[in-house]
XYZ file of C-alpha atoms in Angstrom:
565
model
C 17.337 -18.018 0.168
C 15.109 -21.046 -0.669
C 11.913 -21.197 1.379
C 11.831 -24.103 3.794
C 9.210 -26.696 3.141
C 6.730 -27.805 5.831
C 6.957 -31.523 6.234
C 3.616 -32.172 7.830
C 0.416 -33.295 5.958
C -3.143 -32.377 6.342
C -4.855 -29.228 7.341
C -5.585 -28.610 10.934
C -8.489 -26.422 12.156
C -9.884 -25.665 15.752
C -11.361 -28.716 17.449
C -14.992 -28.546 18.322
C -15.488 -27.135 21.794
C -11.927 -26.022 22.063
C -10.865 -22.599 23.208
C -9.290 -19.815 21.247
C -7.396 -20.981 18.089
C -3.716 -21.464 18.636
C -2.621 -19.600 15.436
C 0.267 -22.047 14.747
C 1.200 -22.210 11.062
C 3.429 -25.152 11.184
C 7.155 -25.648 11.741
C 9.960 -25.208 9.262
C 13.703 -24.813 9.207
C 16.320 -22.710 7.641
C 16.003 -19.155 8.999
C 12.457 -18.376 7.570
C 12.382 -15.155 9.420
C 15.346 -13.629 7.602
C 14.792 -10.949 5.031
C 15.157 -12.068 1.383
C 16.948 -9.212 -0.187
C 19.437 -11.025 -2.204
C 18.735 -11.969 -5.800
C 18.908 -15.252 -7.668
C 22.424 -15.343 -9.195
C 22.833 -17.032 -12.589
C 26.248 -16.279 -14.050
C 26.490 -12.497 -14.443
C 22.776 -12.019 -14.006
C 21.009 -11.326 -10.679
C 17.274 -12.002 -10.880
C 14.829 -10.446 -8.512
C 12.941 -13.320 -6.716
C 9.717 -12.401 -8.619
C 11.534 -11.411 -11.836
C 10.238 -7.877 -11.846
C 13.700 -6.893 -12.709
C 17.351 -8.139 -12.856
C 20.786 -6.672 -12.929
C 23.611 -7.638 -15.356
C 27.046 -5.906 -15.467
C 25.825 -3.410 -12.811
C 22.825 -2.311 -15.082
C 19.211 -2.885 -14.273
C 17.029 -4.759 -16.576
C 13.280 -4.375 -16.732
C 10.931 -6.967 -18.225
C 7.545 -6.783 -19.924
C 4.592 -8.764 -18.341
C 4.990 -11.480 -21.025
C 8.790 -11.572 -20.611
C 8.395 -11.983 -16.783
C 6.039 -14.756 -17.055
C 8.255 -16.696 -19.507
C 11.338 -15.990 -17.389
C 9.747 -17.221 -14.281
C 8.469 -20.487 -15.983
C 11.898 -21.225 -17.276
C 14.144 -20.229 -14.324
C 11.867 -22.118 -11.899
C 12.143 -25.237 -13.916
C 15.880 -25.490 -14.540
C 17.394 -28.236 -16.916
C 13.808 -29.307 -17.842
C 12.268 -29.005 -21.344
C 9.556 -26.546 -21.436
C 7.519 -27.217 -24.658
C 6.266 -24.293 -26.740
C 2.734 -25.286 -25.887
C 3.507 -24.876 -22.130
C 5.269 -21.550 -22.609
C 2.272 -20.419 -24.738
C -0.026 -21.154 -21.903
C 2.186 -19.097 -19.618
C 2.066 -16.024 -21.584
C -1.456 -16.300 -23.028
C -3.082 -14.466 -20.245
C -0.462 -11.575 -20.409
C -0.605 -11.247 -24.238
C -3.691 -11.658 -26.275
C -1.799 -11.982 -29.517
C -0.044 -15.166 -28.771
C 1.407 -17.972 -31.079
C 4.307 -20.297 -31.296
C 6.104 -17.590 -33.216
C 5.321 -15.017 -30.487
C 6.951 -17.277 -27.881
C 10.103 -17.414 -30.044
C 10.056 -13.659 -30.310
C 9.745 -13.275 -26.589
C 12.534 -15.851 -26.085
C 14.843 -13.706 -28.381
C 14.041 -10.567 -26.486
C 14.919 -12.242 -23.217
C 18.272 -13.490 -24.586
C 19.030 -9.963 -25.685
C 18.269 -8.499 -22.330
C 20.184 -11.284 -20.542
C 23.265 -11.153 -22.839
C 22.551 -14.557 -24.076
C 22.971 -16.204 -27.439
C 21.092 -18.903 -29.323
C 24.338 -20.219 -30.809
C 26.210 -20.376 -27.525
C 23.591 -20.279 -24.780
C 24.279 -19.524 -21.126
C 20.772 -19.268 -19.981
C 18.199 -20.458 -22.486
C 19.004 -23.370 -24.853
C 16.729 -24.312 -27.805
C 15.491 -27.798 -28.221
C 14.664 -27.608 -31.887
C 11.158 -28.609 -32.811
C 10.157 -28.928 -29.160
C 10.886 -25.948 -27.003
C 13.398 -24.371 -24.580
C 15.481 -25.321 -21.587
C 16.908 -23.036 -18.772
C 20.458 -24.233 -18.628
C 21.963 -21.665 -16.174
C 22.965 -23.003 -12.708
C 21.939 -20.957 -9.719
C 24.919 -19.822 -7.548
C 24.795 -20.780 -3.886
C 23.479 -18.290 -1.414
C 26.887 -17.236 -0.213
C 27.870 -16.198 -3.867
C 24.444 -14.452 -4.147
C 25.240 -12.397 -1.073
C 28.473 -11.175 -2.502
C 27.226 -10.409 -6.040
C 28.791 -7.395 -7.595
C 25.489 -5.461 -7.918
C 23.103 -6.085 -5.032
C 19.575 -5.487 -6.338
C 18.612 -3.625 -3.161
C 21.506 -1.505 -2.213
C 20.168 1.391 -0.086
C 22.414 4.040 -1.646
C 24.790 4.334 -4.609
C 27.333 7.248 -4.535
C 28.078 8.433 -8.131
C 30.928 10.697 -8.885
C 30.474 13.036 -11.944
C 32.890 15.481 -13.450
C 32.490 17.391 -16.806
C 34.235 16.123 -19.956
C 36.593 19.129 -19.835
C 37.638 18.403 -16.304
C 38.539 14.605 -16.572
C 41.450 15.297 -14.402
C 39.187 15.701 -11.517
C 37.993 12.007 -11.845
C 40.403 10.716 -9.229
C 39.575 13.382 -6.615
C 35.872 12.841 -7.268
C 36.090 9.133 -6.639
C 38.071 9.881 -3.453
C 35.310 12.120 -2.191
C 32.684 9.663 -3.181
C 34.455 6.890 -1.262
C 34.832 9.024 1.767
C 31.165 9.885 1.821
C 30.234 6.233 1.156
C 32.164 5.201 4.331
C 30.785 7.931 6.471
C 27.140 7.409 5.401
C 27.381 3.592 5.709
C 28.560 3.974 9.292
C 25.374 6.093 10.005
C 22.586 4.254 8.352
C 23.396 0.928 10.246
C 23.907 -2.637 9.622
C 22.058 -4.392 6.801
C 21.937 -1.368 4.602
C 24.507 -1.390 1.609
C 26.082 1.805 0.443
C 28.270 1.571 -2.652
C 30.168 3.746 -5.160
C 28.912 3.294 -8.811
C 29.980 4.516 -12.169
C 26.545 5.697 -13.135
C 22.971 5.954 -11.944
C 21.657 3.323 -14.505
C 24.171 0.878 -13.260
C 23.714 1.506 -9.619
C 20.938 -0.900 -8.630
C 20.089 1.043 -5.583
C 16.960 2.636 -4.039
C 18.770 5.975 -3.769
C 21.576 7.653 -5.666
C 23.726 10.373 -4.316
C 25.347 12.276 -7.213
C 28.610 14.001 -6.351
C 29.411 16.650 -9.020
C 32.769 18.266 -9.135
C 34.149 20.890 -11.476
C 36.725 23.600 -11.601
C 35.536 27.268 -11.937
C 38.209 29.834 -12.226
C 40.574 28.365 -9.684
C 37.684 27.391 -7.417
C 36.637 23.776 -6.942
C 32.822 23.524 -6.810
C 31.203 20.434 -5.376
C 27.476 19.598 -5.041
C 25.675 16.539 -3.577
C 22.208 15.657 -4.979
C 20.322 12.859 -3.356
C 17.600 11.336 -5.466
C 15.174 8.437 -5.048
C 15.517 6.155 -8.166
C 12.019 4.846 -8.513
C 10.360 8.317 -8.594
C 13.396 10.375 -9.719
C 12.441 12.663 -6.826
C 15.134 14.948 -5.487
C 15.304 14.625 -1.770
C 18.159 16.799 -0.865
C 20.718 18.999 -2.818
C 23.497 20.997 -1.151
C 26.904 22.479 -1.860
C 30.024 20.867 -0.172
C 32.499 23.363 1.007
C 35.970 22.153 0.045
C 37.854 25.219 1.307
C 41.499 25.132 1.161
C 41.601 21.322 1.057
C 40.980 21.408 -2.651
C 40.009 18.024 -4.058
C 40.249 16.389 -0.519
C 37.375 17.135 1.780
C 38.169 18.173 5.255
C 37.042 15.540 7.858
C 34.566 18.072 9.460
C 32.878 18.698 6.078
C 32.621 15.040 5.388
C 30.976 14.607 8.761
C 28.620 17.420 8.184
C 27.660 16.271 4.722
C 27.264 12.601 5.692
C 25.126 13.598 8.674
C 22.731 15.688 6.504
C 22.569 13.033 3.814
C 21.914 10.131 6.222
C 19.213 12.158 8.035
C 17.560 12.865 4.597
C 17.640 9.120 3.789
C 16.065 8.224 7.125
C 13.344 10.819 6.615
C 12.596 9.460 3.173
C 12.506 5.921 4.407
C 10.272 6.980 7.195
C 7.818 8.697 4.758
C 7.479 5.318 2.911
C 6.202 3.696 6.002
C 3.713 6.524 7.139
C -0.064 6.288 7.113
C -2.769 3.798 8.052
C -2.100 4.386 11.822
C 1.491 3.082 11.775
C 3.567 4.121 14.741
C 5.724 7.103 13.947
C 7.867 6.837 17.008
C 9.254 3.343 16.466
C 12.144 1.948 14.374
C 11.571 1.568 10.561
C 11.607 -2.119 10.620
C 8.714 -2.203 13.193
C 6.799 0.385 11.227
C 7.101 -1.659 8.039
C 6.085 -4.872 9.821
C 2.971 -3.147 11.152
C 2.091 -1.758 7.882
C 2.457 -5.178 6.299
C 0.048 -6.578 8.841
C -2.441 -3.862 8.256
C -2.398 -4.425 4.542
C -1.855 -8.086 4.143
C -5.230 -9.584 5.502
C -8.596 -8.694 6.727
C -7.283 -7.242 9.939
C -9.909 -7.397 12.726
C -8.631 -4.120 14.161
C -10.331 -2.335 11.156
C -13.718 -3.470 12.393
C -12.996 -2.314 15.978
C -12.107 1.155 14.621
C -15.356 1.829 12.703
C -16.871 4.385 15.125
C -13.595 6.044 15.639
C -12.843 6.355 11.868
C -16.509 7.599 11.112
C -15.879 10.350 13.656
C -12.336 11.153 12.209
C -13.720 11.498 8.737
C -16.443 13.842 9.895
C -13.754 15.954 11.689
C -11.146 15.817 8.630
C -13.057 14.983 5.431
C -9.861 16.050 3.313
C -7.559 13.325 4.771
C -6.793 10.549 2.268
C -5.181 8.553 5.061
C -8.353 8.507 7.128
C -10.541 7.952 4.178
C -8.505 4.880 3.075
C -8.588 3.516 6.638
C -12.298 3.882 6.346
C -12.234 1.960 3.112
C -10.308 -0.868 4.858
C -12.869 -0.855 7.692
C -15.549 -1.475 4.976
C -13.443 -4.117 3.357
C -13.158 -5.876 6.703
C -16.887 -5.827 7.192
C -17.128 -7.715 3.852
C -14.491 -10.338 4.424
C -14.790 -10.968 8.116
C -18.498 -11.570 8.082
C -19.508 -15.161 9.040
C -19.398 -17.033 5.642
C -22.273 -19.253 6.610
C -24.787 -16.440 7.452
C -23.467 -14.334 4.594
C -24.362 -10.733 3.668
C -27.176 -9.641 1.363
C -26.282 -8.854 -2.213
C -27.685 -5.266 -1.753
C -25.553 -4.601 1.308
C -22.451 -5.864 -0.344
C -23.087 -3.711 -3.488
C -23.564 -0.642 -1.344
C -20.404 -1.304 0.685
C -18.312 -1.985 -2.431
C -19.706 1.162 -4.121
C -18.548 3.171 -1.168
C -15.173 1.534 -1.173
C -14.691 2.156 -4.829
C -15.724 5.782 -4.609
C -13.507 6.296 -1.595
C -10.403 4.794 -3.208
C -10.849 6.667 -6.522
C -11.345 10.049 -4.769
C -7.948 9.511 -2.828
C -5.822 8.650 -5.889
C -4.628 12.242 -6.584
C -3.679 12.647 -2.933
C -1.581 9.477 -2.367
C 1.106 9.541 -5.035
C 3.800 10.484 -2.633
C 2.891 7.834 -0.020
C 3.457 4.215 -1.039
C 1.412 2.603 1.890
C -1.556 4.661 0.948
C -0.979 3.725 -2.778
C -1.060 0.095 -1.676
C -4.212 0.579 0.290
C -6.003 2.162 -2.679
C -4.759 -0.607 -5.002
C -5.901 -3.303 -2.677
C -9.331 -1.792 -2.301
C -9.732 -1.247 -6.079
C -8.625 -4.755 -6.921
C -11.050 -6.272 -4.379
C -14.343 -4.613 -5.606
C -13.489 -6.153 -9.085
C -15.064 -3.263 -11.131
C -12.603 -3.036 -14.032
C -9.642 -1.509 -12.131
C -7.166 -4.306 -12.566
C -4.598 -2.349 -14.568
C -4.908 0.715 -12.321
C -4.389 -1.443 -9.249
C -1.322 -3.003 -10.962
C 0.186 0.372 -11.689
C -0.390 1.651 -8.095
C 1.013 -1.398 -6.568
C 4.110 -1.829 -8.742
C 5.103 1.792 -8.298
C 4.550 1.530 -4.501
C 6.505 -1.707 -4.466
C 9.484 0.187 -6.163
C 9.651 2.377 -3.001
C 9.150 -0.325 -0.438
C 10.902 -3.351 -2.128
C 12.594 -4.377 1.110
C 9.320 -4.602 2.877
C 6.812 -7.360 2.472
C 3.837 -5.082 2.409
C 3.107 -5.155 -1.273
C 3.807 -8.864 -1.843
C 0.309 -10.253 -1.150
C -1.343 -7.757 -3.554
C 1.202 -8.235 -6.155
C 0.794 -12.011 -6.028
C -3.150 -11.599 -6.275
C -2.746 -9.259 -9.174
C -0.555 -11.856 -11.009
C -3.026 -14.517 -10.167
C -5.890 -12.574 -11.536
C -4.086 -12.360 -14.895
C -3.475 -16.159 -14.832
C 0.255 -15.764 -14.156
C 0.324 -18.417 -11.468
C 4.052 -19.077 -11.422
C 4.730 -15.329 -10.699
C 1.994 -15.236 -8.180
C 3.529 -18.190 -6.231
C 6.815 -16.592 -6.454
C 5.516 -13.480 -4.571
C 3.756 -15.565 -2.039
C 6.787 -17.700 -1.445
C 8.917 -14.636 -0.986
C 6.480 -13.401 1.642
C 6.473 -16.636 3.418
C 10.296 -16.442 3.623
C 10.053 -12.908 5.050
C 7.351 -13.559 7.565
C 7.852 -14.053 11.249
C 7.201 -17.710 12.100
C 3.543 -18.565 13.110
C 2.488 -14.816 12.478
C -0.783 -13.761 10.929
C 1.103 -12.601 7.775
C 2.686 -16.089 7.223
C -0.688 -17.661 7.554
C -2.204 -15.183 5.207
C 0.607 -15.852 2.570
C 0.249 -19.659 2.821
C -3.524 -19.438 2.200
C -3.024 -17.158 -0.858
C -0.338 -19.624 -2.159
C -2.827 -22.458 -1.848
C -5.473 -20.555 -3.657
C -3.128 -19.791 -6.426
C -2.124 -23.528 -6.786
C -5.846 -24.371 -6.781
C -6.491 -21.841 -9.598
C -3.545 -23.244 -11.598
C -4.882 -26.897 -11.142
C -1.564 -27.995 -9.528
C -2.924 -30.581 -7.152
C 0.554 -32.141 -6.406
C 2.065 -28.764 -5.320
C -1.102 -28.030 -3.334
C -0.572 -31.240 -1.237
C 2.639 -29.843 0.152
C 1.518 -26.118 0.390
C -1.639 -27.056 2.390
C 0.337 -28.619 5.139
C -0.238 -25.969 7.735
C -2.817 -25.001 10.444
C -5.573 -22.741 9.321
C -6.505 -21.599 12.872
C -5.412 -18.168 13.990
C -6.058 -15.986 16.961
C -6.789 -13.194 14.547
C -9.254 -15.106 12.484
C -12.905 -16.225 13.566
C -13.222 -20.002 13.842
C -15.867 -20.081 11.055
C -13.417 -18.611 8.623
C -10.731 -21.062 9.560
C -13.249 -23.807 8.780
C -13.897 -22.251 5.332
C -10.211 -21.966 4.634
C -9.772 -25.721 5.574
C -12.661 -26.760 3.361
C -11.313 -24.703 0.495
C -7.599 -25.812 0.494
C -7.910 -29.458 1.539
C -6.587 -31.177 -1.558
C -8.656 -33.496 -3.646
C -8.570 -37.021 -2.395
C -7.898 -35.978 1.154
C -10.789 -36.368 3.645
C -11.943 -33.240 5.335
C -11.385 -33.117 9.123
C -14.473 -34.273 10.963
C -15.017 -30.854 12.593
C -15.138 -29.162 9.177
C -17.662 -31.755 7.880
C -19.642 -31.205 10.992
C -19.822 -27.457 10.475
C -20.694 -27.844 6.779
C -23.665 -30.154 7.740
C -24.869 -27.938 10.591
C -24.877 -24.943 8.274
C -27.624 -26.497 6.278
C -28.493 -25.749 2.652
C -28.715 -21.952 3.073
C -25.591 -21.741 5.002
C -23.674 -23.929 2.575
C -25.022 -21.696 -0.349
C -23.831 -18.555 1.591
C -20.408 -20.119 1.982
C -19.877 -20.771 -1.685
C -21.163 -17.233 -2.495
C -18.713 -15.830 0.195
C -15.804 -17.761 -1.341
C -16.607 -16.663 -4.880
C -16.926 -12.979 -3.964
C -13.672 -12.885 -1.760
C -11.291 -15.271 -3.627
C -12.580 -16.270 -7.017
C -14.349 -13.552 -8.999
C -11.036 -11.550 -9.479
C -9.627 -14.114 -11.851
C -9.889 -13.419 -15.578
C -10.051 -17.083 -16.476
C -13.360 -18.978 -15.935
C -11.159 -22.279 -15.904
C -9.140 -20.900 -13.082
C -12.353 -19.885 -11.136
C -13.739 -23.377 -11.566
C -10.429 -24.937 -10.490
C -10.748 -23.032 -7.152
C -14.330 -23.988 -6.372
C -14.580 -27.457 -7.964
C -13.531 -29.565 -4.875
C -15.612 -27.325 -2.459
C -18.701 -27.450 -4.709
C -18.457 -31.211 -4.948
C -18.208 -31.720 -1.168
C -21.014 -29.309 -0.364
C -23.153 -30.727 -3.192
C -22.689 -34.184 -1.695
C -23.985 -32.980 1.683
C -26.909 -30.683 0.477
C -27.730 -31.506 -3.078
C -26.946 -30.231 -6.595
C -28.933 -26.886 -6.449
C -26.908 -25.633 -3.462
C -24.574 -23.810 -5.778
C -25.808 -20.183 -6.570
C -26.647 -20.064 -10.273
C -24.345 -16.973 -10.855
C -21.409 -19.037 -9.511
C -22.339 -21.805 -11.956
C -22.474 -19.324 -14.936
C -19.088 -17.596 -13.898
C -17.151 -20.794 -13.492
C -18.883 -23.214 -15.895
C -19.164 -25.713 -13.028
C -22.172 -28.168 -12.914
C -22.779 -29.137 -9.338
C -22.474 -32.760 -8.854
C -23.465 -34.884 -5.897
């Protein structure tokens, strides 16, 4: 589903002397609160919105980082010539050994995975001597929803019989169909249960393998439920066929489907456990709660400081409590007043404790995707050489929670750190489409999108993306001012209240604000050019108010910016 575009212009922040911020993030249309679980359908290929994977002919396709970057650039610019130099820039940050020939090599690999041909292209056409064009036309949403292999089916039931017992194929398919119908009735609306010919072609989060064989006149049948991303077996049991032979008796269908659906619900619930999420509420609410806790600098982590310190003393072996403590320390860093700042020594001490806490927890969180995301978020933030580790944790956690928005902010930031801005914006747009209107999560995703567009130097796209209100009941007014000062596009005048705050902050306050912005939103990017792109306009505006030397020297060195008045 395309994300609706906000049609207003300008960035709104709290008025001086006003009460609590309103938290409005702008209006839009087109069902923005709906869950985006459909793929983008091009012919017989269904692309995940962020191009992490695709499906063709019922089989899942995985892409390398460079392939994914190239695929995003092409598919997001249909029927438009993408020159080799442009595509080279796209993959440069993902592959250090890049050349025009390397781009051609990646295009050939993509064509092979998509089932495309250079001589008779359906997806990528060659413009000889110039570049490539994405020529496939996206199917309308209605077609996408009825694609043959939904990328996010909950469960695929796969019947399996030994080669010597091929005559059992029809009974096995009958049993699989009966179980599919019974389980689908129990897991509820919005969850797709299908029958598939193989695990590889299932395109589902879980696979139920129904194995049938004949053993000396007895018909044996087992059901094995497995999570596809981890290959973990969740439940395995024997089905009693009795005298019914190849046709299960209705009572056994009911018993088996009940046991399997309960195991599915338990597994789904486990994926939303931790970080204080409610355990007695529906899964959808639990995932939304987890998304809010992970997406931004949630003030609730500040409030829980004393409680978490006591809990850690009482239960020092709990990775869950330890990571909550890490999120508390993270909140202390990012929710500080940007104009008063925090000393370098105190910041280093807090980040050292965050890093040590996250690293110590890693062996304990492998079975819990929310805790994996929390650890990845903290390791990414401290920016101490853990980018690849954070990527691995986040992508494996995302595979278990891909119908939740919890991983999207971090995945987008990780792509942005690599310079893969098209991929980053795709994650942020997906999160905006899944967010509740006017929610803290929506605001957070819009701010992240603006920062990505700033980093990419895409001023035109920023003008549209920055058309939202920065104020939020969950964010201190000083932070709202900083966001407005940062994302207001070049050529647009800052709101008067923002200018007033920047003036009132004085030279030291302005210097603290630049330092804060660099440490929270800029330093993670591997490209000094991208760092400079984010800070250039803010530095220019602050320098005009307080002089050229207001920019901290380490910021100048890390970005290559020379402050100008």
